[in-house]
Amino acid sequence: MIWLNQIREIARPTSSKIVLLVIDGLGGLPHPERGKTELESAKTPSLDRLAGEGVCGMIDPVGPGITPGSAPGHLALFGYDPFEFTVGRGVLEALGINFDLKEGDVAARGNFCTVDGSGVLSDRRAGRISTERCSELCQLLDGASIEGVRILVSPVKEHRFVVVFRGDGLSSELSDSDPQREGVPPKNVIPLSAEAAKAAHIANEFIAKARATLADRSPANMVLLRGFAHYPDLAKMREVFSLKPAAIAAYPMYRGLAKVVGMDVLPTGATIEDEIVTLAEHYQSYDFFFLHVKEADIAGEDGDFARKVSVIEQVDLALPRLIDLDPEVIIVTADHSTPAVLKGHSWHPVPFLLRSKWCRPDGVAEFSERACISGALGRFPATQVMPLALANALKLKKFGA
Amino acid sequence: MIWLNQIREIARPTSSKIVLLVIDGLGGLPHPERGKTELESAKTPSLDRLAGEGVCGMIDPVGPGITPGSAPGHLALFGYDPFEFTVGRGVLEALGINFDLKEGDVAARGNFCTVDGSGVLSDRRAGRISTERCSELCQLLDGASIEGVRILVSPVKEHRFVVVFRGDGLSSELSDSDPQREGVPPKNVIPLSAEAAKAAHIANEFIAKARATLADRSPANMVLLRGFAHYPDLAKMREVFSLKPAAIAAYPMYRGLAKVVGMDVLPTGATIEDEIVTLAEHYQSYDFFFLHVKEADIAGEDGDFARKVSVIEQVDLALPRLIDLDPEVIIVTADHSTPAVLKGHSWHPVPFLLRSKWCRPDGVAEFSERACISGALGRFPATQVMPLALANALKLKKFGA
């Protein structure tokens, strides 16, 4: 919090606009035969133009060697140290289904599962019941109240659901009931601190109640809970950065993460073109816009090099309309790398470009992993992106006398 | 400890191999006439090949402008913040003579010295008595027991020895008895904290006993102690990084430092060729190997530019046999620079290369101070080497949901 508090003291509201475009999983690795990364393979005249007019570098989303999950990767870009501010699995799962979490809520990821007559776990996923069946079962469990705590149960997909405990004085310092293997009974939820005794009691009561309700619903005759997490109580971007921030993202989880840091989450269509239309429509009402493109990450996770190249080219094609709005600061970067050859998130630094009237351009004239190495910004932690953005929008006062 | 604890949570054991080759004092400065550093002057086809296939950068062993001793330089490479984890002079001296220190031991550096009839110090080094004489005198003092504390005394060289106090509840927060000048009497050892009262008492009793024993041994008729230090109780690499680490080093001090962080220290010959034979022999039993080459540092300390060049070339010649083992990650770097023109350790950043199947290669095709500046890793603290090594060996799980 020290860093954020220092920025808070010097941030000032202005009318200048910042657009932070996050191409999820943008960073890549060379194609094994052709030797170029996804970004290096893509035709990107607009990104190259921005790189040429702007200043480039490489960011470490969380730290050197660290492969970030989606939450830490984004929190860092928003200026929040991901080691200090964590978003647990339960909360992320709830954000992912657009669940309207409130401060104080404790969320957990749930599985419907199968136990045998003696209570031993025989299938951790209840035979992967259909999403429809999951919805019906969630309705049976949803809305219960245990000792003043309301319990909200929502389906995710197949056997997966989210449970939210809403009430006073609930800690999320709870062990999982999911033993992560079959042939043993589900575990009791154990409080991991003295303050968590009440929450553990409520969670175990809920599980007992669910077992009774589901008794004749085999294979989905029991539940497993894991990843208990508090809705994080973060200082909001509005206060810390004196910004009016808006998020333009199609995927629920990223909309949820933006809400966590206090952005207004705008309704938008699914494509980058839709997102830029939304940006244009709300351009006068905010001064910070987070635009999120998910598809590059999905292509990377699928190991589909060509599709990732094509997603990047689509974004590039749409960019002129964003550039035409002439925001004072345009940033293009990512929350982490997702190299198609690794089929998953990775630890590799992420290319970064910032264009503003007041940046000090370097010699980089191409937006790529290799070119950004020589950028004037060097290699730097993603938590420094927000101060850099604010500075280039002339939104930071002088520090010290 | 925060950083290590975070790595501990995501480290996982795998069979992939990491080789960390430390060419002690590798970094240099340009030859005053020829304008190239030692590394730039050396013919290094194998190092250049690794640089070309891998990713390069420059590391700061301890911090910008800080000239590291051998202990902080190595601790940083092993992932331990050298400002947080210190190894005191007494311990280093003991490790340097292969003394088998135990946890809880307090070690100090000793000098035989000369005092006159009134107890005033007339020669801090007792006329630099021979090492043989030093050994005889150490035998007189070795093995005493004072109030349950065993006192072990071992010769180092000439007038220098090591004393180790072994017993319960000994603190190392003690002042030196060595006044660092002649013409005054030796000082009493003073406890620098309340917990150190017992250790101070024992140390002073030992000194009094030594004075009595040595009374007629002039010029070596007294002892001076300094650099009291505890054997450091560090979290071991095995626990922190989920590794099975082995050290292949010929010099006792580096073998000792490796033991401090929990490496198995393998018997080996003195040359880099011997070390690579040892590596091959134990290749299946470990997944992390620290190889240490001391001679580059010695040549640097001697101000012998040509000899340092030749040591680097010898290492390069031996490298193909290491490369043939095909470890998943090869790192070549140093614990600090030792420029021949400075005849000592220096603060200059150290060239670094990492080759793995999963690194993102940069344009650097030569291993040298100048070329590594343009490497994709940029300039980074040596404490980040271990996370980077683990990531490239796919030994780190994703951080956060």
CSV table of N, CA and C in Angstrom, one decimal, chain A residues 1 237 315 385:
chain,number,residue,atom,x,y,z
A,1,MET,N,0.8,-1.2,0.0
A,1,MET,CA,0.0,0.0,0.0
A,1,MET,C,0.9,1.3,0.0
A,237,MET,N,-9.6,2.7,-7.7
A,237,MET,CA,-8.8,3.6,-8.6
A,237,MET,C,-9.2,5.0,-8.6
A,315,VAL,N,-7.1,-7.1,-34.0
A,315,VAL,CA,-7.0,-6.0,-33.1
A,315,VAL,C,-6.3,-4.8,-33.9
A,385,VAL,N,3.1,0.5,-14.4
A,385,VAL,CA,2.4,1.0,-15.6
A,385,VAL,C,1.4,2.2,-15.3
